[in-house]
Coordinates of C-alpha atoms in Angstrom, one line a residue:
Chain A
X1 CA -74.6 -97.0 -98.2
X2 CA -73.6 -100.7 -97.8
X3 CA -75.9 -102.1 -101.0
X4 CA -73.9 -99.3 -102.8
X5 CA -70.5 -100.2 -102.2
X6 CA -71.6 -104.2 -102.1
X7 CA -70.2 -104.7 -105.6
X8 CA -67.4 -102.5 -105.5
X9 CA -66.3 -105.1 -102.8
X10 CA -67.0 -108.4 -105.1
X11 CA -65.2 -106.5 -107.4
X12 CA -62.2 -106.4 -105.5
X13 CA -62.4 -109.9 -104.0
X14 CA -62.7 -110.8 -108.2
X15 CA -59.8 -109.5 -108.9
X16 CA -57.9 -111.0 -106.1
X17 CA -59.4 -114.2 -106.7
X18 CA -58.2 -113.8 -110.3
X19 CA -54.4 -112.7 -109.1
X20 CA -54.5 -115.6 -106.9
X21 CA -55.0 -118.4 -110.0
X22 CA -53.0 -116.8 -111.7
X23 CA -50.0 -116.6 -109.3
X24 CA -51.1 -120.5 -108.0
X25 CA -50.9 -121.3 -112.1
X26 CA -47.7 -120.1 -112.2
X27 CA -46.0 -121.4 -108.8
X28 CA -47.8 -124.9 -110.0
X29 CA -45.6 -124.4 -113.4
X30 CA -42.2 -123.5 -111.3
X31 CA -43.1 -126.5 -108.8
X32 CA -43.3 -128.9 -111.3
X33 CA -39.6 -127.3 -113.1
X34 CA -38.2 -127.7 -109.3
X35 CA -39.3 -131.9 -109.0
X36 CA -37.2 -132.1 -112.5
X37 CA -34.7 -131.3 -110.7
X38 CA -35.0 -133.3 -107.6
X39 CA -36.1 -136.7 -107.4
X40 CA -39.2 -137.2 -109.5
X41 CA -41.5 -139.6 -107.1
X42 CA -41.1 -137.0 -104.4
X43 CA -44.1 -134.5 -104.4
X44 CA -42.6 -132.5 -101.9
X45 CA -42.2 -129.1 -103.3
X46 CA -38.7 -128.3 -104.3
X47 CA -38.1 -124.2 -103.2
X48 CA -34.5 -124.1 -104.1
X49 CA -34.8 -126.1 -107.1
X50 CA -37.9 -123.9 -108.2
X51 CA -36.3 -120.6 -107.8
X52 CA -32.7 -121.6 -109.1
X53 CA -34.7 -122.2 -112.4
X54 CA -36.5 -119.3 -112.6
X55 CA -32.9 -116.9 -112.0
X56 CA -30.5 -118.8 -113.8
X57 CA -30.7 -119.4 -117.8
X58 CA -32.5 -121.9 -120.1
X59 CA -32.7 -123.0 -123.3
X60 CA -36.4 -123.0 -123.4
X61 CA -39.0 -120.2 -122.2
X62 CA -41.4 -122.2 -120.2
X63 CA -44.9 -120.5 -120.1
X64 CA -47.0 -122.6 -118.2
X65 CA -47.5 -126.2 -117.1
X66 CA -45.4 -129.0 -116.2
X67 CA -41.6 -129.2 -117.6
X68 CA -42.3 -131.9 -119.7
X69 CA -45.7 -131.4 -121.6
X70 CA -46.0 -128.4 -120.7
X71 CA -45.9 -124.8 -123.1
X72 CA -42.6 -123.5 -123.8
X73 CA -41.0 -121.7 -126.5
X74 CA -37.8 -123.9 -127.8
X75 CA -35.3 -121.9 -128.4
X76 CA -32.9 -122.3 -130.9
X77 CA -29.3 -124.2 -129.8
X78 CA -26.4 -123.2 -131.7
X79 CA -23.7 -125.4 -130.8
X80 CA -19.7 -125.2 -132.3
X81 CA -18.5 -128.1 -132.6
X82 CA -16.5 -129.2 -135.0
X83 CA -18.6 -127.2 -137.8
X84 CA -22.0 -125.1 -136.8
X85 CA -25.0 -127.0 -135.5
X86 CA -28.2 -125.2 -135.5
X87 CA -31.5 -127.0 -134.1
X88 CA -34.5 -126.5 -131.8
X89 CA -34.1 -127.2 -128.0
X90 CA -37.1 -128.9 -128.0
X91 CA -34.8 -131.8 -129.4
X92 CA -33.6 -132.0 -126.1
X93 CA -36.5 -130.4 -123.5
X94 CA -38.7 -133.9 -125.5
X95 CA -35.5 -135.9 -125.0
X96 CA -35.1 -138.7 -122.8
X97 CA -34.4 -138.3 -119.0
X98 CA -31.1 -140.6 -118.4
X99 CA -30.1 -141.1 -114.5
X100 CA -26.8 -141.9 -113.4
X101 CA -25.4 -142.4 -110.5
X102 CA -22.9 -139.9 -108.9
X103 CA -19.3 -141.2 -108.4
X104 CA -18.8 -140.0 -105.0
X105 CA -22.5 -139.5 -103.6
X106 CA -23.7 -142.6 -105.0
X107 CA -27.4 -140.8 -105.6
X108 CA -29.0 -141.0 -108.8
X109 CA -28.7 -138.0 -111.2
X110 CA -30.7 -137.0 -114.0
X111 CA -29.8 -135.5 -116.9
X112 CA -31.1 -134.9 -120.7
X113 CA -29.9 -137.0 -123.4
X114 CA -30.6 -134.9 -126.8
X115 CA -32.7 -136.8 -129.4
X116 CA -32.7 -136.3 -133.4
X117 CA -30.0 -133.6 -134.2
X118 CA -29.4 -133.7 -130.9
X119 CA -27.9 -136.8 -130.6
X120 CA -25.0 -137.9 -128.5
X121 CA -25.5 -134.4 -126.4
X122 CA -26.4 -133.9 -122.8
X123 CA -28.2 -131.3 -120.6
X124 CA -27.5 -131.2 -117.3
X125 CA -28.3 -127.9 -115.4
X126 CA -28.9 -126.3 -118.8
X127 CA -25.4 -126.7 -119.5
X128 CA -24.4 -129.2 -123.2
X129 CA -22.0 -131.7 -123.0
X130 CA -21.2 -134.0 -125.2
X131 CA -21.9 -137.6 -124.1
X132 CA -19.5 -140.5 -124.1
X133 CA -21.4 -143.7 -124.7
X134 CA -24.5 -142.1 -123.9
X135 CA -23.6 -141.5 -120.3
X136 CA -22.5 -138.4 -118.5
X137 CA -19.9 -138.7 -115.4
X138 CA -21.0 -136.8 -112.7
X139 CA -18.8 -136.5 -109.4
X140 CA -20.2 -134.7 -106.2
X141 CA -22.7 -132.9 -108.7
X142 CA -20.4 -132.1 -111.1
X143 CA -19.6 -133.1 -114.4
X144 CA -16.3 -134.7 -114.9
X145 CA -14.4 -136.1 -118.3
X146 CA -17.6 -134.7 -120.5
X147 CA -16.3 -132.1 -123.0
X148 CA -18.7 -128.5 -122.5
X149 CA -19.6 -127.8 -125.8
X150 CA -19.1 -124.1 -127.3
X151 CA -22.6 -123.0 -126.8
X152 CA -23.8 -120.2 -128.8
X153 CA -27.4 -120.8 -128.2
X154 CA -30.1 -118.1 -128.3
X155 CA -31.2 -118.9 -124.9
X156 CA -33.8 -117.4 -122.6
X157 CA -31.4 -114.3 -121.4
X158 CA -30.0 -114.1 -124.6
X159 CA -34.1 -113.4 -126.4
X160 CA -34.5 -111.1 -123.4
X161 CA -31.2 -109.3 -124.1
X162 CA -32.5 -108.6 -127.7
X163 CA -36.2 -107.5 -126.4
X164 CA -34.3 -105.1 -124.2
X165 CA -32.2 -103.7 -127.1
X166 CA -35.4 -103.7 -129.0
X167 CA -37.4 -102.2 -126.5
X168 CA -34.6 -99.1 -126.0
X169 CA -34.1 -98.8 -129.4
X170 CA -38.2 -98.3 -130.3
X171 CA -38.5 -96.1 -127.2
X172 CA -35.7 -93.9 -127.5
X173 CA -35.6 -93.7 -131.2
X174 CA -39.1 -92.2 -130.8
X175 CA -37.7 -89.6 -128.6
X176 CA -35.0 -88.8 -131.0
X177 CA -37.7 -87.9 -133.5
X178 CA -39.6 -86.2 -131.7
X179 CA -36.6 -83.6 -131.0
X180 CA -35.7 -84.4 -134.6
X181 CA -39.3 -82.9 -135.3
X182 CA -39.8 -80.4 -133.6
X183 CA -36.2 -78.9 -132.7
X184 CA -35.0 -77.5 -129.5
X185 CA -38.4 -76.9 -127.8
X186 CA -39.9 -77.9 -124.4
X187 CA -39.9 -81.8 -124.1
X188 CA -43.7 -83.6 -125.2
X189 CA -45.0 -87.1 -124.1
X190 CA -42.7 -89.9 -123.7
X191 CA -39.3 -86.9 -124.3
X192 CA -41.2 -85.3 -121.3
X193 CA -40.4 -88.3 -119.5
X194 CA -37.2 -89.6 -120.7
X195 CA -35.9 -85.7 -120.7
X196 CA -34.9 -85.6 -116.9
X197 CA -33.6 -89.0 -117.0
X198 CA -31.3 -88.0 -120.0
X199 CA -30.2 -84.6 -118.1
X200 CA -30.0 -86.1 -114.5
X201 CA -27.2 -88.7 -116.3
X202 CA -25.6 -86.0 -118.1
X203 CA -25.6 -83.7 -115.2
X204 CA -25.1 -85.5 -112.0
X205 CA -23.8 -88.7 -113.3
X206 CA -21.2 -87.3 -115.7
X207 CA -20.8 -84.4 -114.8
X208 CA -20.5 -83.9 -111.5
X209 CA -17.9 -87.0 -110.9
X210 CA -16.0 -86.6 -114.7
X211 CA -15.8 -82.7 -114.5
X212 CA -16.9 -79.5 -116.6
X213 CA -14.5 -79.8 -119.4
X214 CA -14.4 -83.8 -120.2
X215 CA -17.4 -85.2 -119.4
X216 CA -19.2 -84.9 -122.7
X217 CA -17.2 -87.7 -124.3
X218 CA -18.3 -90.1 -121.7
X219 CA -21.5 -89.3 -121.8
X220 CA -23.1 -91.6 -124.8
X221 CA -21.4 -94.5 -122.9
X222 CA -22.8 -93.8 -119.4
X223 CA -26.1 -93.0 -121.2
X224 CA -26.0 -96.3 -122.9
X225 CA -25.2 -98.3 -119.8
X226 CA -27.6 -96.6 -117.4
X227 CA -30.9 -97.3 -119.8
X228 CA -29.8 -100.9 -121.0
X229 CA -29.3 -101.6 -117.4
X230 CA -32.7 -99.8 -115.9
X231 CA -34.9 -101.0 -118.9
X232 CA -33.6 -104.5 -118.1
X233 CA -34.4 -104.5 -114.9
X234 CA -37.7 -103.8 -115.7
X235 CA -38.2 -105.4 -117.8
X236 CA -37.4 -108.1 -115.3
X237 CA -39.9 -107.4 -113.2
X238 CA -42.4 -108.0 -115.9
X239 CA -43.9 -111.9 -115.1
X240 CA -45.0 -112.7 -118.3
X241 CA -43.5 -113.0 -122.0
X242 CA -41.2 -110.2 -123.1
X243 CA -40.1 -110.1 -119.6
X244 CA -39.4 -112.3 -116.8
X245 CA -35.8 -113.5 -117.4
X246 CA -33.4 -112.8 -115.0
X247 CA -31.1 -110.7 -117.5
X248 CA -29.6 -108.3 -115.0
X249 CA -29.2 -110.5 -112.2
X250 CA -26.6 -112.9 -114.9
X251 CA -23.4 -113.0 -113.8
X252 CA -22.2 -112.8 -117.7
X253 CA -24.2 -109.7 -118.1
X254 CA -23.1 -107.6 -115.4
X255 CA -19.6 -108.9 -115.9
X256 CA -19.3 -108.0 -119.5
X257 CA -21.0 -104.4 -118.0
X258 CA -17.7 -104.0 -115.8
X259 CA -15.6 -104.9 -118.3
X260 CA -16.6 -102.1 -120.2
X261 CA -16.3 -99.3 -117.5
X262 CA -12.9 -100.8 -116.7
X263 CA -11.6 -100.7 -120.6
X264 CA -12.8 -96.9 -120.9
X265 CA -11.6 -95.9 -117.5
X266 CA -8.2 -97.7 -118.6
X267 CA -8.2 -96.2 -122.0
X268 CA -8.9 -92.7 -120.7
X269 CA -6.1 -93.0 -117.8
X270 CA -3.7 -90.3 -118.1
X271 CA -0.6 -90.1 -116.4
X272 CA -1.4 -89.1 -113.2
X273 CA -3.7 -91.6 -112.7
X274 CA -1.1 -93.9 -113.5
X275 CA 1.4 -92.2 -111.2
X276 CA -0.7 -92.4 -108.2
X277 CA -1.2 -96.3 -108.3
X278 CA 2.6 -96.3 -109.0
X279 CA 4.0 -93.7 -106.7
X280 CA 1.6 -92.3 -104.8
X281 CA 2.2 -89.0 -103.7
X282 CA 2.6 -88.6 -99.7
X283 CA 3.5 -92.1 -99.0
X284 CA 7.2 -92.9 -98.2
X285 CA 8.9 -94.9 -100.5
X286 CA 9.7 -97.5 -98.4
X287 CA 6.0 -98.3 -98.5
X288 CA 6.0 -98.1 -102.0
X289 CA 6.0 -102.2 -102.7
X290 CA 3.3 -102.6 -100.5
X291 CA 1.2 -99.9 -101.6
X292 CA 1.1 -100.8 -105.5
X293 CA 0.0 -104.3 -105.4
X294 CA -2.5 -103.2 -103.8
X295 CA -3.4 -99.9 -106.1
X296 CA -3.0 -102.7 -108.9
X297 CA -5.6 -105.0 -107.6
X298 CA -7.6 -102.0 -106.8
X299 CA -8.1 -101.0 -110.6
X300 CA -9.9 -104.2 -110.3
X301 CA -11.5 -104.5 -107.6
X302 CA -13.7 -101.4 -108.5
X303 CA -15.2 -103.0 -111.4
X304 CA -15.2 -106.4 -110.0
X305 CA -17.9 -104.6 -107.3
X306 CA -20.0 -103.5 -109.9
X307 CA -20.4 -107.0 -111.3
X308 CA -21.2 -108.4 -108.2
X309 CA -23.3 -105.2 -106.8
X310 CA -26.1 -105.8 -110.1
X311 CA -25.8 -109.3 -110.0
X312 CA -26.5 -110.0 -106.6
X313 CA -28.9 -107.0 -106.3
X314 CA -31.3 -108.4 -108.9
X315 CA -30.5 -112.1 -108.3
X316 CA -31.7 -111.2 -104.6
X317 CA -34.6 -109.2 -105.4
X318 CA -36.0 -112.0 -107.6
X319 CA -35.2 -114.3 -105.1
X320 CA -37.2 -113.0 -102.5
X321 CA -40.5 -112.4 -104.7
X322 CA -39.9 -116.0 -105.2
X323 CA -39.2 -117.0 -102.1
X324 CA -42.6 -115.0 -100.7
X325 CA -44.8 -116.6 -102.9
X326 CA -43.7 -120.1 -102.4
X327 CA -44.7 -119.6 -98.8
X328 CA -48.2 -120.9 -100.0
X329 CA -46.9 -123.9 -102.0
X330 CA -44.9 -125.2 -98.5
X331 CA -47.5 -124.9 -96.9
X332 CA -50.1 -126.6 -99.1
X333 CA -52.3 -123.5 -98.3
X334 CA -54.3 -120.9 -99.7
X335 CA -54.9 -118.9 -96.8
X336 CA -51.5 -118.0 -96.3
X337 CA -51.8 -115.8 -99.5
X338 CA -52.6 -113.5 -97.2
X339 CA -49.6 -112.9 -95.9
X340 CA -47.3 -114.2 -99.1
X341 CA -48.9 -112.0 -101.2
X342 CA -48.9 -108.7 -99.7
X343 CA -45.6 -109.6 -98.9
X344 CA -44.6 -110.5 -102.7
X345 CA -46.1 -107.1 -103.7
X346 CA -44.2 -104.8 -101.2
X347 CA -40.9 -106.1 -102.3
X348 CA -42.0 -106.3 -106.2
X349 CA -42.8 -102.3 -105.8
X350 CA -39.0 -102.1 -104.0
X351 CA -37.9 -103.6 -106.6
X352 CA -38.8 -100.7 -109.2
X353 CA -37.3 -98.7 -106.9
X354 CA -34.2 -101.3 -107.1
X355 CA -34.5 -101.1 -111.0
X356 CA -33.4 -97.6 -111.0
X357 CA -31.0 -97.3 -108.0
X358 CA -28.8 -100.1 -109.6
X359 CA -28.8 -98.7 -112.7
X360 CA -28.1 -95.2 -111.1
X361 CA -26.0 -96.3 -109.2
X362 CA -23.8 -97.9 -111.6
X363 CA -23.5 -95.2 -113.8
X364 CA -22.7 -93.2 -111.0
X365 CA -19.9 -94.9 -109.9
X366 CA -18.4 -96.1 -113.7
X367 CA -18.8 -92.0 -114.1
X368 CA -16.3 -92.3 -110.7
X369 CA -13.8 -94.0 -111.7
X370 CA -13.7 -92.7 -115.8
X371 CA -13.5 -89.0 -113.6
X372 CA -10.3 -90.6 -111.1
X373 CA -8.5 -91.5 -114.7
X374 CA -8.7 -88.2 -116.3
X375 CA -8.8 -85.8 -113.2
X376 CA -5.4 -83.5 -113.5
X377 CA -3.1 -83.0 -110.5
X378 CA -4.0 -80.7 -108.4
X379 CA -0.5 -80.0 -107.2
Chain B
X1 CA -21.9 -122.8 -108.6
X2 CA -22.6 -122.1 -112.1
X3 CA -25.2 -119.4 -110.9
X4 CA -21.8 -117.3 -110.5
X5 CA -19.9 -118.8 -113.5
X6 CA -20.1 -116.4 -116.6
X7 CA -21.4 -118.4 -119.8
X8 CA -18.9 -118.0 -122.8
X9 CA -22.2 -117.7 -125.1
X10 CA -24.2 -115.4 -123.1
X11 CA -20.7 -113.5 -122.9
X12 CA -20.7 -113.0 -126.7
X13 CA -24.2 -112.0 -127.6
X14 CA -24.3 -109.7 -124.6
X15 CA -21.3 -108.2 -126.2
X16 CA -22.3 -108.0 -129.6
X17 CA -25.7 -106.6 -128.7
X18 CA -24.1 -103.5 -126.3
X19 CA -21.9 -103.0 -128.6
X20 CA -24.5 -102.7 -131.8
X21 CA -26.4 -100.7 -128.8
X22 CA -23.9 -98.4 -127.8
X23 CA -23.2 -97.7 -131.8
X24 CA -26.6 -97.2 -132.9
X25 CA -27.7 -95.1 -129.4
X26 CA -24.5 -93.0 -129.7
X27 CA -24.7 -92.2 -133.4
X28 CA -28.6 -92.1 -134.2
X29 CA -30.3 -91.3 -130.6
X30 CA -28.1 -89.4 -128.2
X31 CA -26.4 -86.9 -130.1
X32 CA -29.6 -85.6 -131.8
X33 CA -31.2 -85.8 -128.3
X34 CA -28.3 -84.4 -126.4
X35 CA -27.5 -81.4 -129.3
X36 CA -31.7 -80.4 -128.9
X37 CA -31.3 -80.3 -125.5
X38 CA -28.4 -78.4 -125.3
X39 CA -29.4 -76.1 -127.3
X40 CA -32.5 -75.9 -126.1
X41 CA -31.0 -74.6 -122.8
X42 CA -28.8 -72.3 -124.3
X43 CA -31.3 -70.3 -125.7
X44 CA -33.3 -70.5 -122.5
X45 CA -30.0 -69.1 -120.4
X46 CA -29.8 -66.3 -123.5
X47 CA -33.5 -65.1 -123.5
X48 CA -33.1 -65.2 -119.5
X49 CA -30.4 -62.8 -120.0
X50 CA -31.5 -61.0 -122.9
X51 CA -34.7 -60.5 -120.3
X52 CA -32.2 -59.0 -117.3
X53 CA -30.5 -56.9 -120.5
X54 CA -33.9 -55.2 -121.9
X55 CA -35.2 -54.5 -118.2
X56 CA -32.1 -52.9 -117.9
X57 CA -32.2 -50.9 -120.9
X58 CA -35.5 -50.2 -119.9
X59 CA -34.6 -48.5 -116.6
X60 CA -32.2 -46.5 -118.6
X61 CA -34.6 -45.9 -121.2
X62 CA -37.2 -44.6 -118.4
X63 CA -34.9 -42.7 -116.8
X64 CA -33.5 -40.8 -120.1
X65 CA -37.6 -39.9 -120.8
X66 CA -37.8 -38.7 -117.6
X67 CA -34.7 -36.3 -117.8
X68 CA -36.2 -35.3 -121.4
X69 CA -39.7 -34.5 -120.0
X70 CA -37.8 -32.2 -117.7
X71 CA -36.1 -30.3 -120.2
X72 CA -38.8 -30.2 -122.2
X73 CA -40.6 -28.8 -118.9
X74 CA -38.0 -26.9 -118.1
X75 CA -37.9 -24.9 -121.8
X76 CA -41.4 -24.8 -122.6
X77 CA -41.5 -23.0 -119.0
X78 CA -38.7 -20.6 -120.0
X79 CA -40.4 -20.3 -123.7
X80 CA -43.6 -19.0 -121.8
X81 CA -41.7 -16.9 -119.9
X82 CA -39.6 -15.3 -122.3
X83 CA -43.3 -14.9 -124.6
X84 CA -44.7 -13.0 -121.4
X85 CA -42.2 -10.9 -121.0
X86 CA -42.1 -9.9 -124.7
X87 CA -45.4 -9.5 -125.0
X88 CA -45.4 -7.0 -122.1
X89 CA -42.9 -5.6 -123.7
X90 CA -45.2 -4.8 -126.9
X91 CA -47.5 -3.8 -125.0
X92 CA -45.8 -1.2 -123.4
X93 CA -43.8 -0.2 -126.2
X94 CA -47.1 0.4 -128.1
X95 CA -48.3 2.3 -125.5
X96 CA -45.5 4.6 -125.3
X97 CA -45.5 5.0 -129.0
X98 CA -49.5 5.5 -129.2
X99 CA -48.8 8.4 -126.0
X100 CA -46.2 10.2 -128.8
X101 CA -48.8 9.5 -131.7
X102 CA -51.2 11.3 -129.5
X103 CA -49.1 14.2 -128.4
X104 CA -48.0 14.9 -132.0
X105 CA -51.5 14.3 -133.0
X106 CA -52.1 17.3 -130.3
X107 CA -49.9 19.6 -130.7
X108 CA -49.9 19.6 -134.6
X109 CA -53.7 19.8 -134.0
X110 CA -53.6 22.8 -131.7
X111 CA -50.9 24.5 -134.1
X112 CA -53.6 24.0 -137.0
X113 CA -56.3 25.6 -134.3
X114 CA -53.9 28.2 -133.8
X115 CA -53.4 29.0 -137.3
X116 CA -56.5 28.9 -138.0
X117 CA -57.7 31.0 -135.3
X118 CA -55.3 33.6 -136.6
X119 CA -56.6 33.4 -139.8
X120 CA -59.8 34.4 -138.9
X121 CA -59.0 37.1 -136.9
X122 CA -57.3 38.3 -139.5
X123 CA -60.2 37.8 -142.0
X124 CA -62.2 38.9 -138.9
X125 CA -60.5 42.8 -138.9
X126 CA -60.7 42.8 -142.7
X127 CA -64.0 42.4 -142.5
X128 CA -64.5 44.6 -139.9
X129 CA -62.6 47.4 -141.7
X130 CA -64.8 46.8 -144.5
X131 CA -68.1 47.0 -142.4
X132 CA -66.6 50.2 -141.0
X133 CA -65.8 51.3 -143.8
X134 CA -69.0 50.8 -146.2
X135 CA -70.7 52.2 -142.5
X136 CA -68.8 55.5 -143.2
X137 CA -69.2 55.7 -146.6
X138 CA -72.9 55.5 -146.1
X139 CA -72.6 58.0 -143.1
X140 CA -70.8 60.2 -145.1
X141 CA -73.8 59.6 -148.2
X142 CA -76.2 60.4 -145.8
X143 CA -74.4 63.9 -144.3
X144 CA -74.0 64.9 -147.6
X145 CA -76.7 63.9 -149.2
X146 CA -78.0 68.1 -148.6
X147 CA -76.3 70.9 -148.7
X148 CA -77.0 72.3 -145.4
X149 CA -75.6 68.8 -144.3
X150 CA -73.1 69.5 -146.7
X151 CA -72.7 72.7 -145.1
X152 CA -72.8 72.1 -142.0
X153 CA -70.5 69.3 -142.4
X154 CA -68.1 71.5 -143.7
X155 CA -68.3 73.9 -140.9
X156 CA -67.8 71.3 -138.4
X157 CA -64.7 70.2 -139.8
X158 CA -63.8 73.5 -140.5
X159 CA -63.8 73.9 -136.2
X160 CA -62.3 70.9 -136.1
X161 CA -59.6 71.7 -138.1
X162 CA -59.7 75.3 -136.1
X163 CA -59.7 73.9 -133.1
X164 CA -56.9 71.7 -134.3

């Protein structure tokens, strides 16, 4: 029996072994993004610095290797000021690395001075500013007296923002023709699949919390949000090209989201919406100037939850993958892949499970508050 | 910090694209999708109660042939009947009329018999007479075929009619 299941077993250690590289490859790449950050003779590895880059935006998509020499795609900067300036980030990411020295720390910073069209701009933390002799002022870590430049780029959320639309677009127009096709028959193949996703937002999303009569308007919208949001989290998830930025878990992204839910919950408010935030029925009148401030701030404080609930939801969930895996890189250790790994992999499979409840969840609740704004007296 | 500061650039290409999105879904994808489905479940919730409405009619349907196999039952049984009972009937009308046919047949049979047998008892005695008759007149030859027969004759009905 053993000399039978003998190669199944080098099999499996092979395709450990191979994860293993692979994940080392890619920690080695993040590591090296991390000491950009920090202080460049230090071979310490940088956690914080490592992850913050992965979550938060750039202007490149780094592949592999170090920052600087290493294979990224440049993306393009689009830049307004005064006039349209187009160029490749790689103006910047082959730049020169300027340090200066913080006003009130007094430690060194580094940031990127733009070369070729890219002259006389700065990166610091992915963010442009324009430089003033070459130098950026930086005070307690902040940049102070640099103008921000109006930065249009197409950066690394923005590419994954259009795969995502492209992705959604490929896969549901598919299942459009197929009930194009074949008409009003039972579902096939990828509309077998997307079918109860479709009716469970229709039905209990919608319908449920908007109500028989007026939920169908609202319907495209909450369809709309709930796949952009659950494709993007998967997408997410995905380590490697078309995937991997942290779209979901921007703060822009999930606030534009909420602003959304709260412009067509506002636009579908009907009067006695409005009258309970302005006179609430059952509470004395002498409570009355208390009470509305507060229903006021709540017509914003529902949305403003939603931001923050995806934002911090994927942020954390990325974090933690993150976190797990660099566990090996503290410790300068292979071994301890065997307990960072199995580790990484439990939360990455919560985190499909994530993927959906977010985007379930807020559909659910912008389905919530559109159904408060139109729901009729009772009285 | 900035990890919780929304970028103004982000900001506008995430709107443009969910906008574009929202358009192109609404307008191209989930109308088509939603209208098939919809539909799709009406006519499932109408051939679930066209099913109920046929089973229904069915019953009724069952029920009405069982009710007309009864009558028909019910008539053939009273068709038989009635054809029994007429054919009896028939029967013993031809019987009664065959016993009259008969007795005519009889009678007029014995009235010929009797008819006839009068007839030849009346040809009978003529013949008789006849017989007696040609008997006498040969008698009569013979007594006088000499004349002492003659003679004598004559004297015997002479004493006859003496005695007479």
């Amino acid at each position: 029996m053993t000399h039978i299941m003998a190669p199944k077993k080098i099999m499996k250690s092979l395709i450990l072994a191979l994860f293993a590289i692979f994940l080392v490859h890619f920690a080695n790449a993040s590591s090296s993004a991390g000491q950009h950050e920090g202080k460049s003779e230090e071979k310490e590895f940088d956690v914080n610095g490592m992850i913050m880059h992965h979550i938060k935006d750039a202007h490149e998509w780094h592949l592999w290797g170090p920052e600087h020499g290493g294979t990224s795609i440049y993306l393009p900067i689009i830049l307004i000021d005064g006039g349209l300036k187009t160029f490749s980030s790689s103006h910047f990411y082959h730049g020169s690395i300027v340090a200066v020295k913080d006003h009130k720390t007094g430690l060194d910073v580094e940031f990127i001075a733009g070369a070729g069209p890219a002259e006389g701009y700065g990166l610091f933390h992915e963010k442009i500013y324009k430089l003033n002799e070459g130098k950026l002022s930086i005070e307690d870590g902040h940049v102070h007296g640099n103008i921000k430049v109006l930065d249009f780029s197409i950066t690394k959320n923005v590419l994954s923002l259009f795969f995502g639309a492209i992705f959604i677009l490929i896969i549901m127009s598919s299942v459009a023709r197929f009930y194009k096709k074949n008409g009003a028959v039972a579902p096939k193949g990828l509309a077998k699949f997307l079918e109860p996703l479709i009716v469970m937002v229709r039905d209990d999303v919608a319908k449920s919390n908007i109500g028989e009569h007026k939920y169908k308007k609202y319907v495209p919208y909450l369809l709309t949000i709930f796949f952009f949001i659950f494709f993007n989290n998967l997408l997410g998830l995905v380590p490697i090209l078309p995937g991997g930025a942290n779209l979901t878990g921007n703060i822009s992204i999930t606030l534009f989201l909420a602003i959304c839910t709260l412009v067509v919950t506002l636009a579908s408010s009907n009067k006695n919406y409005w009258k309970h935030i302005f006179a609430t029925p059952g509470v004395p009148v002498a409570l009355l100037p208390i009470m509305i401030p507060i229903e006021l701030v709540g017509i914003l404080t529902k949305p403003f939850a939603l931001m923050i609930r995806l934002f911090a939801n994927m942020t954390a969930g990325h974090i933690i993958v993150l976190a797990l895996v660099s566990i090996i890189f503290i410790n300068k250790n292979a071994a301890w892949g065997a307990l960072s790994v199995p580790m990484a992999l439990f939360i990455s499979v919560l985190e499909l499970l994530v993927a959906f409840l977010q985007a379930y969840l807020f559909a659910m609740l912008s389905a919530l508050f559109i159904g408060g704004a139109v729901e009729e007296s009772h009285h | 910090m900035d990890l919780i500061l929304p970028e103004f650039g982000l900001l506008f290409w995430m709107a443009l694209v969910f906008i574009c999105l929202l358009f192109v879904l609404t307008k191209f994808i989930w109308k088509p999708i939603l209208s098939s489905v919809n539909e799709r479940e009406q006519k499932i919730s109408e051939s679930l109660e066209l099913a109920v409405k046929t089973q229904a009619e069915m019953k009724a349907m069952q029920a009405a042939n069982e009710n007309l196999l009864k009558e028909a039952k019910a008539e053939r049984d009273a068709i038989v009947k009635d054809a029994k009972e007429t054919a009896t009937k028939m029967i013993e009308d031809a019987k009664v009329v065959a016993k009259s046919e008969a007795e005519k047949v009889i009678s007029a049979a014995r009235q010929a018999i009797e008819t006839e047998k009068g007839a030849a008892i009346a040809e009978l005695k003529t013949q008789v007479a006849a017989f007696s008759i040609e008997i006498a007149e040969k008698i009569v030859r013979g007594e006088l075929s000499s004349d002492d027969k003659q003679k004598a004759l004559a004297e015997k009905l002479a004493t006859d009619i003496n005695l007479n």
